[in-house]
Tab-separated table of C-alpha atoms in Angstrom:
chain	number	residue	atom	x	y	z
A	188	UNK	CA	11.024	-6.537	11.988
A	189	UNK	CA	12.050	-5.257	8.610
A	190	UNK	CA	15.963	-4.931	10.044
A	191	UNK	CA	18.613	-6.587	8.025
A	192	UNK	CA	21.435	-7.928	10.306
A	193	UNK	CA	24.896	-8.007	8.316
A	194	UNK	CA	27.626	-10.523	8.011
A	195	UNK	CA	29.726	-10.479	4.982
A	196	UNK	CA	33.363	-12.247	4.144
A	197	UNK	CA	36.635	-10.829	3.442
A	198	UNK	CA	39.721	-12.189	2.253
A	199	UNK	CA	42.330	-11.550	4.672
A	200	UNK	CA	46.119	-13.042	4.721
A	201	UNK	CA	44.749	-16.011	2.895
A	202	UNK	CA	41.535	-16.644	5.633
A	203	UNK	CA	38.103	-15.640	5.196
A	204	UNK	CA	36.898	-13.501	8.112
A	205	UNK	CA	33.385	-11.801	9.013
A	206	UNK	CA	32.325	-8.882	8.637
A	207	UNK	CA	30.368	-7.051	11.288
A	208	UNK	CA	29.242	-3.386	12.143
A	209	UNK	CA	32.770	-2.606	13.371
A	210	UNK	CA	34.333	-3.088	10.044
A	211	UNK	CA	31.294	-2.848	7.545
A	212	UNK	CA	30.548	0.895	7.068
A	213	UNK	CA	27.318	0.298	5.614
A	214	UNK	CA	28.385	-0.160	2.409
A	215	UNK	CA	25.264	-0.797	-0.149
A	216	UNK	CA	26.964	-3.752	-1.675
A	217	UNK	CA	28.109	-5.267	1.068
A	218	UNK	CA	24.998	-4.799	2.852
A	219	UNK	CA	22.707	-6.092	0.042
A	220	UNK	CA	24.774	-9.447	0.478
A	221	UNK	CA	24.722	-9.898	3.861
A	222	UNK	CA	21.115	-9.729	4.097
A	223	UNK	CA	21.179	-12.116	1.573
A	224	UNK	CA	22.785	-14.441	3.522
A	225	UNK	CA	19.835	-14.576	6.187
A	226	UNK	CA	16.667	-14.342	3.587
A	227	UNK	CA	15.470	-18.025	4.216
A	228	UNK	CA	14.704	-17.887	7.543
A	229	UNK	CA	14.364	-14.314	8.413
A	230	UNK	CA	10.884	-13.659	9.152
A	231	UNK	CA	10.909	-16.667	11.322
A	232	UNK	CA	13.880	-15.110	12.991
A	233	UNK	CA	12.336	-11.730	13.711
A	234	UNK	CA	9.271	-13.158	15.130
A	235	UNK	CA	11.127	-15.227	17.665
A	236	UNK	CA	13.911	-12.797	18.693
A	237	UNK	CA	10.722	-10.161	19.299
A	238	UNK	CA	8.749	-12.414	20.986
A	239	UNK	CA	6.431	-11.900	18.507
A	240	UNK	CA	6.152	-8.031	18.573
A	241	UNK	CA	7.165	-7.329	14.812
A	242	UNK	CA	3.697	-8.084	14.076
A	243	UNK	CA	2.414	-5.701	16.369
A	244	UNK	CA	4.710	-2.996	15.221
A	245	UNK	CA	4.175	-3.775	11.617
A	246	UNK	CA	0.444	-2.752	12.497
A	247	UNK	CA	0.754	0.139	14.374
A	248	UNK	CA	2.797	1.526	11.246
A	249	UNK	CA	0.369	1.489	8.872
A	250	UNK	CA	-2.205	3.031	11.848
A	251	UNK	CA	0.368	5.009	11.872
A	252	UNK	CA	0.559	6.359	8.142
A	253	UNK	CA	-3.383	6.649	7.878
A	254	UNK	CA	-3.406	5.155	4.402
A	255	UNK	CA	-6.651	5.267	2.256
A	256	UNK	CA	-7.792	2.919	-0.804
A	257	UNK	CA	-5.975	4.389	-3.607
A	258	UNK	CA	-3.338	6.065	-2.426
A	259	UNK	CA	0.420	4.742	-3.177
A	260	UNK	CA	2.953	4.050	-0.555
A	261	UNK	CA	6.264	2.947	-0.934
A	262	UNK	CA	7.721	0.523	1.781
A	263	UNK	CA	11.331	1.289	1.713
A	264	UNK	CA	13.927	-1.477	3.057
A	265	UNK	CA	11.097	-3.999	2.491
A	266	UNK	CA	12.826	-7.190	2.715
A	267	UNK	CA	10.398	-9.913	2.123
A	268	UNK	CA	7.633	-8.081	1.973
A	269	UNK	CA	5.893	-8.944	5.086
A	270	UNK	CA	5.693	-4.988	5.986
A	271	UNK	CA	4.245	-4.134	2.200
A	272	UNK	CA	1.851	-6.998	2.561
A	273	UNK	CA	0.536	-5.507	5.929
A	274	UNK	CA	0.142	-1.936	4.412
A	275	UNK	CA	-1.896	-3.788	1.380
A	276	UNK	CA	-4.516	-4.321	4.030
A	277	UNK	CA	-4.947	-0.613	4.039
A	278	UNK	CA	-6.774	-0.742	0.484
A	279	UNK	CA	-3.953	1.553	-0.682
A	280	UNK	CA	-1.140	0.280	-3.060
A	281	UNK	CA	1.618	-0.927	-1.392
A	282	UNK	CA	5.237	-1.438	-3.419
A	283	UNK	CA	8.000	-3.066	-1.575
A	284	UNK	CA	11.927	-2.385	-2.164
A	285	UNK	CA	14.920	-3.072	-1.263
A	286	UNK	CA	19.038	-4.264	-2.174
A	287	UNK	CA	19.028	-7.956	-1.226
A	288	UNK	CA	17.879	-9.460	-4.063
A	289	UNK	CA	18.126	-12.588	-2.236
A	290	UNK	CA	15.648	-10.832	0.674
A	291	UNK	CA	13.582	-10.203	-2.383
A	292	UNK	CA	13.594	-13.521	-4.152
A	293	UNK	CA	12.604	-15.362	-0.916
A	294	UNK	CA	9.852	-12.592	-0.589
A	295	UNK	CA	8.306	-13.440	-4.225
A	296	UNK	CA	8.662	-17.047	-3.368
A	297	UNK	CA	6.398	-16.831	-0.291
A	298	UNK	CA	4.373	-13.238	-1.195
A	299	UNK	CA	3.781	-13.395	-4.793
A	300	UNK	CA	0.707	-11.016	-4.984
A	301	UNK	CA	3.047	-8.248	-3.427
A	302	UNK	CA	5.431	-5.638	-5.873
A	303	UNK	CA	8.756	-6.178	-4.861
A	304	UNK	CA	11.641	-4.762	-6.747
A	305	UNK	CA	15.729	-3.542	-6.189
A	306	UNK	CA	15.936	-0.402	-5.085
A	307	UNK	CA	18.495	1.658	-2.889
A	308	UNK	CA	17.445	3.528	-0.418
A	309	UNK	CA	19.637	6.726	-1.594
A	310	UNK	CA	18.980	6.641	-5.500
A	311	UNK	CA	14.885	5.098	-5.161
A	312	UNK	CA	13.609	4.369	-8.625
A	313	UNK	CA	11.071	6.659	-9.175
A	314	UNK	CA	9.845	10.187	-10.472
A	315	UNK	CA	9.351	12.487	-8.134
A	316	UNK	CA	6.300	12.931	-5.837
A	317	UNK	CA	5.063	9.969	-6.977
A	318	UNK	CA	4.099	8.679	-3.793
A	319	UNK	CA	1.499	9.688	-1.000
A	320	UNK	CA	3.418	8.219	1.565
A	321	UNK	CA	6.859	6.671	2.226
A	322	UNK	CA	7.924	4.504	5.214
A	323	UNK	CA	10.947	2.317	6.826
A	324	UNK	CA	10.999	0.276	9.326
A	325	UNK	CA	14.209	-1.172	11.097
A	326	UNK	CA	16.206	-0.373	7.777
A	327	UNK	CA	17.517	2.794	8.492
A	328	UNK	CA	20.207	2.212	10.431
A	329	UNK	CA	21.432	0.213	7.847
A	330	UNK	CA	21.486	3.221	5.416
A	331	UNK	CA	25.005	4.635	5.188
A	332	UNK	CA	23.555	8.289	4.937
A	333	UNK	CA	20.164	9.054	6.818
A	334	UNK	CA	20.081	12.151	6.221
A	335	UNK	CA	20.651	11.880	2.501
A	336	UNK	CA	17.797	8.873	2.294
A	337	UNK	CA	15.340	10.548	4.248
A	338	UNK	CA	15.998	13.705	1.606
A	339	UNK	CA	15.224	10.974	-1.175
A	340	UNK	CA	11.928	9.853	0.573
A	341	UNK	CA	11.041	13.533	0.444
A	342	UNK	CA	12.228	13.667	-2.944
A	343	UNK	CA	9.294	10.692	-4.171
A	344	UNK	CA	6.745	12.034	-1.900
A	345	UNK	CA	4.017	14.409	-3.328
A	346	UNK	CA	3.499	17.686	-1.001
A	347	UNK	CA	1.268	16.975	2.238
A	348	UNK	CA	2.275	13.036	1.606
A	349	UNK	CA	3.200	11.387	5.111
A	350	UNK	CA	6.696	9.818	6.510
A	351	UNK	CA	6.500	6.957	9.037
A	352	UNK	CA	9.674	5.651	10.425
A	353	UNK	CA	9.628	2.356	12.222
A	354	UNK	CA	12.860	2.051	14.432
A	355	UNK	CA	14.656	0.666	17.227
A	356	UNK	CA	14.756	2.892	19.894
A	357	UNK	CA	15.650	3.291	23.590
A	358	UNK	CA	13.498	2.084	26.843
A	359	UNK	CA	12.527	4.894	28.429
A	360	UNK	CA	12.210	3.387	31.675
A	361	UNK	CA	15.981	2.995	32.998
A	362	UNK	CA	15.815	-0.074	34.669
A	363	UNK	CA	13.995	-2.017	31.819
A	364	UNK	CA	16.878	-0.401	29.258
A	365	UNK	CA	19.564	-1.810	31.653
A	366	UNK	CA	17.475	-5.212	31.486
A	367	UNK	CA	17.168	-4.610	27.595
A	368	UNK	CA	20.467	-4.222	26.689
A	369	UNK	CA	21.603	-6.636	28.469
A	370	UNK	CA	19.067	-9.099	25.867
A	371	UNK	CA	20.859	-7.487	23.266
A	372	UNK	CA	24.328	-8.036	23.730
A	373	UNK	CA	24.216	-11.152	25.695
A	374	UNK	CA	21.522	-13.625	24.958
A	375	UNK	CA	19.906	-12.124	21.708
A	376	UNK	CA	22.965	-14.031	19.820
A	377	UNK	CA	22.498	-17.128	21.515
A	378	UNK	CA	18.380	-17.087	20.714
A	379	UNK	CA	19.754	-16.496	17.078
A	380	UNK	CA	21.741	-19.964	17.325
A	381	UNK	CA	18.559	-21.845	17.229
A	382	UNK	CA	16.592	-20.298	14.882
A	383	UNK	CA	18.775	-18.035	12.323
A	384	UNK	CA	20.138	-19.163	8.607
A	385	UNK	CA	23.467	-16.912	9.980
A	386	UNK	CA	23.312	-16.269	13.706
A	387	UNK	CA	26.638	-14.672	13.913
A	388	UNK	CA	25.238	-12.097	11.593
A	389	UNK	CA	23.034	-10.859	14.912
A	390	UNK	CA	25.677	-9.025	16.765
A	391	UNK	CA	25.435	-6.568	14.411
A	392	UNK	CA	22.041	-6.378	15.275
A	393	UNK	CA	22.554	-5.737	18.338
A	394	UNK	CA	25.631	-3.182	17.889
A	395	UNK	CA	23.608	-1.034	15.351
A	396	UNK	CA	20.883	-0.709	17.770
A	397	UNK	CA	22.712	0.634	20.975
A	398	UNK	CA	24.605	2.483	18.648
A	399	UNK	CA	21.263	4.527	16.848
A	400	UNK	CA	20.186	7.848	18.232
A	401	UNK	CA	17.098	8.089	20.668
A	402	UNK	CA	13.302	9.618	19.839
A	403	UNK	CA	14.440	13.047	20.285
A	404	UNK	CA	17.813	12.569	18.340
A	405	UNK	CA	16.248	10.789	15.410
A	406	UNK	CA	13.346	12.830	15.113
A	407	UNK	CA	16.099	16.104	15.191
A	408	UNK	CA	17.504	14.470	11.659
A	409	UNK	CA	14.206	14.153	10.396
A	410	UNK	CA	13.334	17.933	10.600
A	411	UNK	CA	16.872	18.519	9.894
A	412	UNK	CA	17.386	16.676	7.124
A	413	UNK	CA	15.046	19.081	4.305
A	414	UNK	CA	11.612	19.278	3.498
A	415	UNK	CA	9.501	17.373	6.441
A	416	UNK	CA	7.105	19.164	8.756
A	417	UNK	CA	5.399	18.363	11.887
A	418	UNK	CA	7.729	15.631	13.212
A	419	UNK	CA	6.438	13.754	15.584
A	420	UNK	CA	6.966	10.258	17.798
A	421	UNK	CA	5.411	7.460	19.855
A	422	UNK	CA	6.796	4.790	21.658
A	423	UNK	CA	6.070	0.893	21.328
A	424	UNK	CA	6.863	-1.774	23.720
A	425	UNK	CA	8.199	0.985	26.333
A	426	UNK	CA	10.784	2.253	23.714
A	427	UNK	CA	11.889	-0.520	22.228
A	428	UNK	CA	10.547	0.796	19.215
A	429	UNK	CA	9.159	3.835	17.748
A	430	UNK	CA	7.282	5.470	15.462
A	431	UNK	CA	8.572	8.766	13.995
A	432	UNK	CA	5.973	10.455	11.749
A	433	UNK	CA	6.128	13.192	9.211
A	434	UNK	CA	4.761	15.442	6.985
A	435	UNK	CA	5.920	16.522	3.521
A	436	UNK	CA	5.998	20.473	3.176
């Protein structure tokens, strides 16, 4: 799925205590090593907790960003790279980044044929415009400014380049959000038990998503936040999920 779930530690009157949402604040640092601390079986992980729907969401995003052979796109909050590998298929080249460099070093182990390097999300390593098209997916809300990121994805997009935003969202249907959320904050930890490195770290998960803004409210700080045009949405899996497209002016 491309999210990063947090847990971190904290001394605290002599005891070590997690870290969750509550208390985090997004901090990059702290961030960067919480995700490292679920790099060894995350893919595995995401697959299982969306019954196997990342993969289908990983595809519709690069549908999505209508990528040609040639073209550059950067895949921000890449994790392990299993997102930039599936926008390689595209012909176009596809680099990967992202904090955890422990998200990245399990990504080289098992990806090796896929450019993956540190990069945060606010100060992205590279000129600008030098990219035809920039895209997230469940990163975001791990950002601790959206509004100033998605002003540095303008930033290292060229003029007319695309923005796709892959997100948690919310089920438009009321009853199946009511059924949905109740996944989230009851039995999504428990799946976690039997299959994450830190399952703990998946209430955050689960906090950060009811906590994120809807498909109208996100796409608002998209057009709000500077120099992207014709923002636009579609749902996956009923609202789950969804796809936020842009266009650099």
């Amino acid at each position: 799925m491309g999210n990063h779930p947090a847990r971190s530690v904290r001394e605290r009157s002599g005891r070590v205590d997690p870290v969750t949402r509550a208390d985090l604040d997004k901090q990059p640092h702290e961030v960067a090593e919480m995700f490292d601390g679920v790099a060894s079986r995350y893919d595995l992980t995401n697959t299982v907790l969306s019954f196997g729907q990342d993969r289908g969401w990983r595809r519709a995003t690069r549908a999505a960003l209508a990528l040609r052979p040639g073209e550059r796109v950067l895949d921000v909050g890449a994790g392990t790279g299993v997102s930039t590998e599936e926008l390689s298929l595209s012909g176009a080249f596809a680099v990967g980044a992202d904090l955890s460099v422990g998200m990245l070093r399990a990504g080289r182990a098992t990806r090796p044929d896929v450019p993956l390097l540190a990069g945060d999300a606010l100060r992205l390593p590279f000129a600008d415009a030098t990219f035809d098209a920039v895209t997230i997916s469940f990163a975001l809300r791990n950002v601790v400014d959206t509004t100033a990121a998605l002003r540095e994805f303008a930033r290292i997009t060229r003029a007319g380049g695309r923005l796709v935003v892959c997100e948690f969202s919310h089920p438009t249907n009321a009853a199946f959000r009511t059924l949905y959320m109740s996944y989230l904050m009851r039995s999504l930890p428990t799946v976690a038990r039997g299959v994450a490195t830190n399952p703990d770290a998946y209430v955050y998960l689960a906090e950060s998503i009811r906590a994120w803004p809807d498909q109208q409210g996100l796409a608002a700080r998209i057009a709000e936040s500077g120099p992207w045009d014709r923002v636009g949405w579609r749902n996956l899996t009923g609202g789950i999920a969804a796809l936020h497209r842009a266009t650099r002016v």
